[in-house]
JSON list of C-alpha atoms (C1' of nucleotides) in Angstrom, two decimals:
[
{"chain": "N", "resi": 1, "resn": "UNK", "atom": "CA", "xyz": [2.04, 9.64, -35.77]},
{"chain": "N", "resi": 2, "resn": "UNK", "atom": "CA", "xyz": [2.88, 13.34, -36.09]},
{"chain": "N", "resi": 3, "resn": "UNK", "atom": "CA", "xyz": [2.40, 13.30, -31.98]},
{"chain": "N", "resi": 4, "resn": "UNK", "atom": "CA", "xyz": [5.40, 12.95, -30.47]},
{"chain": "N", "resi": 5, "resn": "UNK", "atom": "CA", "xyz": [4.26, 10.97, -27.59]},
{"chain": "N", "resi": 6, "resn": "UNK", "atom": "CA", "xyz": [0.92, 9.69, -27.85]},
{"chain": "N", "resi": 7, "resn": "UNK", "atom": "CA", "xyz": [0.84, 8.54, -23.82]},
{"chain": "N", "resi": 8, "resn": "UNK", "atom": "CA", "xyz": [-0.79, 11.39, -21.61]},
{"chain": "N", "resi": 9, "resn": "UNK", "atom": "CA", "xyz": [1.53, 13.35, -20.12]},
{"chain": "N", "resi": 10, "resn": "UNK", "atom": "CA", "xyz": [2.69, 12.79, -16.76]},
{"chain": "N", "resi": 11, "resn": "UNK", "atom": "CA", "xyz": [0.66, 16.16, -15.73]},
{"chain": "N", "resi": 12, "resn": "UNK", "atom": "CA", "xyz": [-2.77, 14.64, -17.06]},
{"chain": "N", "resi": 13, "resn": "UNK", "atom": "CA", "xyz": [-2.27, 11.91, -14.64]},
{"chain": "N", "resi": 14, "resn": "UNK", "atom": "CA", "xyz": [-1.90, 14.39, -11.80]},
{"chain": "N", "resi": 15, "resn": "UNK", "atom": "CA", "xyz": [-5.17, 16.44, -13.17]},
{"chain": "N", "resi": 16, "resn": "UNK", "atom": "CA", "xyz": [-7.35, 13.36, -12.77]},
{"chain": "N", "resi": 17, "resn": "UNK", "atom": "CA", "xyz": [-6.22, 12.58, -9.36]},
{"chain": "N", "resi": 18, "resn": "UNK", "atom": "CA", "xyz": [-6.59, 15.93, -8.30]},
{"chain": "N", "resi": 19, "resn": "UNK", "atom": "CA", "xyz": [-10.34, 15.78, -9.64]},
{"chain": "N", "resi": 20, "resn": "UNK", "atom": "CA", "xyz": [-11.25, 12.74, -8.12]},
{"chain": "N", "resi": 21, "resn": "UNK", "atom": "CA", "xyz": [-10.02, 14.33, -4.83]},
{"chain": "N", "resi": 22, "resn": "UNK", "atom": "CA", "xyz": [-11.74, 17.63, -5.32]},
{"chain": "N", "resi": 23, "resn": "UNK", "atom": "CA", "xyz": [-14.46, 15.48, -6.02]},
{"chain": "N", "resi": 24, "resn": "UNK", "atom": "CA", "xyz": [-14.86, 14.03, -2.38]},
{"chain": "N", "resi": 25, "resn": "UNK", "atom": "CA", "xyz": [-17.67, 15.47, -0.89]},
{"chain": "N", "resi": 26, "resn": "UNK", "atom": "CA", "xyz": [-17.19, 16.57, 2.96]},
{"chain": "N", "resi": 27, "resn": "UNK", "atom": "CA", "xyz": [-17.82, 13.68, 5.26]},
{"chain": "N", "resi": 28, "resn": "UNK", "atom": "CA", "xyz": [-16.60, 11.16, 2.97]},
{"chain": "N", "resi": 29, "resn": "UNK", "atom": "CA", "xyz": [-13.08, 9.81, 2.70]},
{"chain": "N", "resi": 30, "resn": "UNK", "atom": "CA", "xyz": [-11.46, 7.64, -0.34]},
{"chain": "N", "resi": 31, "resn": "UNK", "atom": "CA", "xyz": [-8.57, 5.38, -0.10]},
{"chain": "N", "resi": 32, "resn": "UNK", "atom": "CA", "xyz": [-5.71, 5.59, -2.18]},
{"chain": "N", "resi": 33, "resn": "UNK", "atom": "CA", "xyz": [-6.35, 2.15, -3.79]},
{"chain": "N", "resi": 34, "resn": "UNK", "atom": "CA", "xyz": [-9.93, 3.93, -4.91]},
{"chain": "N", "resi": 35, "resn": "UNK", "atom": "CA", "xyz": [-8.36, 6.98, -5.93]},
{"chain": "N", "resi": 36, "resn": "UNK", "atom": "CA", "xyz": [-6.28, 5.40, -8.20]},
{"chain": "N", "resi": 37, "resn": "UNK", "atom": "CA", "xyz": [-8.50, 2.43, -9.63]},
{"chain": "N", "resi": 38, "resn": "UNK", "atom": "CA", "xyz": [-10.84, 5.18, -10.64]},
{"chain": "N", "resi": 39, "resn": "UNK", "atom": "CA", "xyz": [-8.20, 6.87, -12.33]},
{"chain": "N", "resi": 40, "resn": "UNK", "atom": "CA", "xyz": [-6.99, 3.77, -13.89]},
{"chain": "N", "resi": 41, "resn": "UNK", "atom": "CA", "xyz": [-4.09, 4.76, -14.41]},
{"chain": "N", "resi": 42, "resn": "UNK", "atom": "CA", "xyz": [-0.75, 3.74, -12.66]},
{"chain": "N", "resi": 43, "resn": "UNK", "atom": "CA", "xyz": [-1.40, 2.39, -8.69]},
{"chain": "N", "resi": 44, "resn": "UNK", "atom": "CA", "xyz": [-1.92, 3.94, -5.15]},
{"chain": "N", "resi": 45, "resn": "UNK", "atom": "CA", "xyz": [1.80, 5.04, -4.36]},
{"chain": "N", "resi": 46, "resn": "UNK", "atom": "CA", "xyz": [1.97, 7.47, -7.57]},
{"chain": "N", "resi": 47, "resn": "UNK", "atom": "CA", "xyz": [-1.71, 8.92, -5.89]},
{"chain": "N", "resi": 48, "resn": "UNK", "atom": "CA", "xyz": [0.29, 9.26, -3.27]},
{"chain": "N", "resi": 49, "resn": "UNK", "atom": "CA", "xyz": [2.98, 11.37, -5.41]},
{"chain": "N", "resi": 50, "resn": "UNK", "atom": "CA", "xyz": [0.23, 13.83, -6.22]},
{"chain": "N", "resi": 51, "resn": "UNK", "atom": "CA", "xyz": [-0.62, 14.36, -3.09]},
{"chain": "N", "resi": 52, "resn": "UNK", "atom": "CA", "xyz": [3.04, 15.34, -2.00]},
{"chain": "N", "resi": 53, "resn": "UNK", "atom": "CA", "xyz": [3.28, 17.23, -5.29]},
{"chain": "N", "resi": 54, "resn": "UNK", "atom": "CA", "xyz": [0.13, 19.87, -4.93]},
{"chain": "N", "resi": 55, "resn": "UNK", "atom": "CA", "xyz": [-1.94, 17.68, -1.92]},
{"chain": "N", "resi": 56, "resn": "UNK", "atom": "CA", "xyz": [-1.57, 21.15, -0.74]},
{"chain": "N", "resi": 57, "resn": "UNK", "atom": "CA", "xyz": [-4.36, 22.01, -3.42]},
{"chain": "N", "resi": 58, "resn": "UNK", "atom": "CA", "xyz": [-6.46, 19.43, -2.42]},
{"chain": "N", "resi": 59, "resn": "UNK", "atom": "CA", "xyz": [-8.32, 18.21, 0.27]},
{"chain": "N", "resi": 60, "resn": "UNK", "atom": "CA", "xyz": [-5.74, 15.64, 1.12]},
{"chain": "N", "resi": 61, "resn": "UNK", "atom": "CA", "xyz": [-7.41, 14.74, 4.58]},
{"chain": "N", "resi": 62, "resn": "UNK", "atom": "CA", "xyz": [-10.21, 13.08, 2.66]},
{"chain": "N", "resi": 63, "resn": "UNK", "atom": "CA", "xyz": [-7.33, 10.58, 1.31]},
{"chain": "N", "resi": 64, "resn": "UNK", "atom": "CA", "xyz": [-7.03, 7.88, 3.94]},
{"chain": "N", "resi": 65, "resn": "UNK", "atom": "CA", "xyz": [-5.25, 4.56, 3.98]},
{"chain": "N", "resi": 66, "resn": "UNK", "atom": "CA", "xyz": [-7.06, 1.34, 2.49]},
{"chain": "N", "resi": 67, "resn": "UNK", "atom": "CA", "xyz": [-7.19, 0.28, 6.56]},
{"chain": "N", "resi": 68, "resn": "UNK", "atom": "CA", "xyz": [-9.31, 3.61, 7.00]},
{"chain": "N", "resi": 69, "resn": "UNK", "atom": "CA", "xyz": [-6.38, 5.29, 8.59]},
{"chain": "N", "resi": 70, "resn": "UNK", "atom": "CA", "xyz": [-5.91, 8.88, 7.66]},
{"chain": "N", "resi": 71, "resn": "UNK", "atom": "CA", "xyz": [-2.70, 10.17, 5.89]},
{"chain": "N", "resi": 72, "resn": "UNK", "atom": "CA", "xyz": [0.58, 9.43, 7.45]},
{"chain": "N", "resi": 73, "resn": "UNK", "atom": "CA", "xyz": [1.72, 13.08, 6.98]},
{"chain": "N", "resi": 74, "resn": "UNK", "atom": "CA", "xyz": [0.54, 15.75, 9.48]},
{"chain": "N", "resi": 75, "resn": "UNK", "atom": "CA", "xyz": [0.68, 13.31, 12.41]},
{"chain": "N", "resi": 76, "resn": "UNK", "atom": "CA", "xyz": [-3.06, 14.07, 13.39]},
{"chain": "N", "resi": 77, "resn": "UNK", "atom": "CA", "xyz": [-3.61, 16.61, 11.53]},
{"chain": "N", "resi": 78, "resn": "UNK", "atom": "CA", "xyz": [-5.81, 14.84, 8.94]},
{"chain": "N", "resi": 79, "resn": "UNK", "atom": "CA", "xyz": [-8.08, 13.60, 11.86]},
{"chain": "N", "resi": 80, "resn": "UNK", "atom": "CA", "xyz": [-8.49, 17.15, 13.20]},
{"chain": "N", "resi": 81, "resn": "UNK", "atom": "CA", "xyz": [-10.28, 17.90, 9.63]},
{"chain": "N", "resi": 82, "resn": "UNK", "atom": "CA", "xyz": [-12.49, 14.73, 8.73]},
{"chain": "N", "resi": 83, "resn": "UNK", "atom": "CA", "xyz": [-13.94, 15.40, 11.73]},
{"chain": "N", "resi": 84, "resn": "UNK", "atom": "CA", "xyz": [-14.72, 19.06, 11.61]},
{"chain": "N", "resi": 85, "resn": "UNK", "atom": "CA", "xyz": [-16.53, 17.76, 7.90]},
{"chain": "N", "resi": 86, "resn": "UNK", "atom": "CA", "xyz": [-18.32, 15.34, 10.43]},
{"chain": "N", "resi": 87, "resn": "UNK", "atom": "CA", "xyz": [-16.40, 11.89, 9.40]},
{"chain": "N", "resi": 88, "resn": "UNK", "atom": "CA", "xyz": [-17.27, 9.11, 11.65]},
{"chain": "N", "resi": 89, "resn": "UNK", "atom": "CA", "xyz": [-14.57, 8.06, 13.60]},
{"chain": "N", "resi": 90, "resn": "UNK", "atom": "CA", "xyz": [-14.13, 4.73, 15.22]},
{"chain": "N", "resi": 91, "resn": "UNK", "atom": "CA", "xyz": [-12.75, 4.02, 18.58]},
{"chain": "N", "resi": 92, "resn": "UNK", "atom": "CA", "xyz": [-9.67, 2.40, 17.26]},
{"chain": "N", "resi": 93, "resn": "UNK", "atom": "CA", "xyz": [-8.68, 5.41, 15.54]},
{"chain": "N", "resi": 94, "resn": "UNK", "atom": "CA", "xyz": [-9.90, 4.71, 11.93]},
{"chain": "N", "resi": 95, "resn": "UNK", "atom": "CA", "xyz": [-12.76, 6.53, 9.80]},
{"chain": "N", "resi": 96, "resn": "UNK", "atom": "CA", "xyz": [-15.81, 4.30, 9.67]},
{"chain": "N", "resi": 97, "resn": "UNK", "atom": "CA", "xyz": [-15.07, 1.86, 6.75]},
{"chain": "N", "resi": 98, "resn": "UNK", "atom": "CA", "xyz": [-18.64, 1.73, 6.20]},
{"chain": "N", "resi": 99, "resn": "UNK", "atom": "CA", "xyz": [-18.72, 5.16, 4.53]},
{"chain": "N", "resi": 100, "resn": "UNK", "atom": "CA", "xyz": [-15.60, 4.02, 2.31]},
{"chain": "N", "resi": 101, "resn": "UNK", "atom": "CA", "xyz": [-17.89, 1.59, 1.23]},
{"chain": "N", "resi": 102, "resn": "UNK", "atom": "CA", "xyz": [-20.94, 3.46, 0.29]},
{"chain": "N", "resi": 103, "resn": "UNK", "atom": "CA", "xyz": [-20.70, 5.58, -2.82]},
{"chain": "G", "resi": 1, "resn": "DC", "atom": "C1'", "xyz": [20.37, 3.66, -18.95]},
{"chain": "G", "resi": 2, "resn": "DT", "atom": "C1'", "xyz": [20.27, 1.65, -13.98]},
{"chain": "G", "resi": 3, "resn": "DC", "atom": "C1'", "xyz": [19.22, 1.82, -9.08]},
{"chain": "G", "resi": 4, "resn": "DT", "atom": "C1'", "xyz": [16.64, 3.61, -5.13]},
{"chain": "G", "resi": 5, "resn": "DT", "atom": "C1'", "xyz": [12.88, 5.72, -2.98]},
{"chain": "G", "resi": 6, "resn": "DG", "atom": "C1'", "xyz": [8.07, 6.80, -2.15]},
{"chain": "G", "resi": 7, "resn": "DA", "atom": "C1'", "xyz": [1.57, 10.97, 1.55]},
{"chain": "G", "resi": 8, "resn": "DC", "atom": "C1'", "xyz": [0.61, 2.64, -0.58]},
{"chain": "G", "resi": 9, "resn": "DG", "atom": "C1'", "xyz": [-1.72, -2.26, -0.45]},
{"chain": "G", "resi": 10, "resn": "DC", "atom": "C1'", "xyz": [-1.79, -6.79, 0.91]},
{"chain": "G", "resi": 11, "resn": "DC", "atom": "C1'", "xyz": [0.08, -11.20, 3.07]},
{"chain": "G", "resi": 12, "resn": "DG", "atom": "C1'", "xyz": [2.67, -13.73, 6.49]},
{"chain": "G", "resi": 13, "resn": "DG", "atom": "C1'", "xyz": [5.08, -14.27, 10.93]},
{"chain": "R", "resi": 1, "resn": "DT", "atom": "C1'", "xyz": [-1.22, -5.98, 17.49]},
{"chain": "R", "resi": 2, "resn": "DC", "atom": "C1'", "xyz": [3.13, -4.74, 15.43]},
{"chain": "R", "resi": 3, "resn": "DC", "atom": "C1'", "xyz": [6.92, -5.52, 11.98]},
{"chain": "R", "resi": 4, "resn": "DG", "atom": "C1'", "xyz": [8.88, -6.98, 7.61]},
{"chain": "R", "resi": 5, "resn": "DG", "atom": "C1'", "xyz": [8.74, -8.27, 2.90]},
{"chain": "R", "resi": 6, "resn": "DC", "atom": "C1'", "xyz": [7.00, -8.16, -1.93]},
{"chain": "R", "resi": 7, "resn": "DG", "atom": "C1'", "xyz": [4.61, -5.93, -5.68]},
{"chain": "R", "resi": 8, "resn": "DC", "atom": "C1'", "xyz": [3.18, -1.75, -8.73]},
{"chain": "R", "resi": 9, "resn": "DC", "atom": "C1'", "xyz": [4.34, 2.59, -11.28]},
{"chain": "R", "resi": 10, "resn": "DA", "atom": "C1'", "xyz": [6.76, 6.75, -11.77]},
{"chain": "R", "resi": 11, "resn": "DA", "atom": "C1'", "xyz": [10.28, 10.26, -10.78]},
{"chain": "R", "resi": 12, "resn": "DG", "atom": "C1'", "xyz": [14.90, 11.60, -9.10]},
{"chain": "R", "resi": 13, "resn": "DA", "atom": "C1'", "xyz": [19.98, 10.96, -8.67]}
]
DNA sequence: CTCTTGACGCCGG
DNA sequence: TCCGGCGCCAAGA
């Protein structure tokens, strides 16, 4: 076809991340496995990419770990938000999986 | 073009 | 409970 490359570009893949992320409403938190199965595009470690790339654009403490865990990065810093947006934490240190759960 | 790494996910020990 | 290994997809060297 005239198009040079008919894939998305590498950027579009990045915009729909980004929206499903903006798209987390406060008190809610998405794994990266979600993320990207909604995006259906690539897997969890290239959600991950975005996040490293312009996470800074992004509420990136909404992005926790399948286990419920928040983000690796910012040792603690993640928990400090999710729970000023009134995420309920469990004793062990994890959001409440139940609210991964729930739509 | 090939190899390694990575804000991960899941299984086994 | 903690650690290591394997798999998936893409970008960087």
């Amino acid at each position: 076809m005239s198009s040079p490359d008919e894939s998305a570009k590498p950027d579009e893949y990045v915009d729909a991340v980004l929206a499903v992320i903006a798209a987390i409403p406060a008190g809610r938190v998405m794994s990266y496995g979600a993320i990207a199965e909604v995006v259906g595009r690539a897997g969890p470690r290239q959600v991950g990419r975005v996040l490293a790339l312009h996470g800074s654009d992004v509420p990136w403490w909404r992005v926790v770990h399948a286990d419920g865990a928040p983000a690796t990065c910012h040792d603690g810093t993640a928990t400090d938000h999710l729970v000023a947006e009134g995420v309920a934490f469990r004793p062990n240190g994890k959001v409440d999986l139940a609210v991964l759960r729930r739509s």
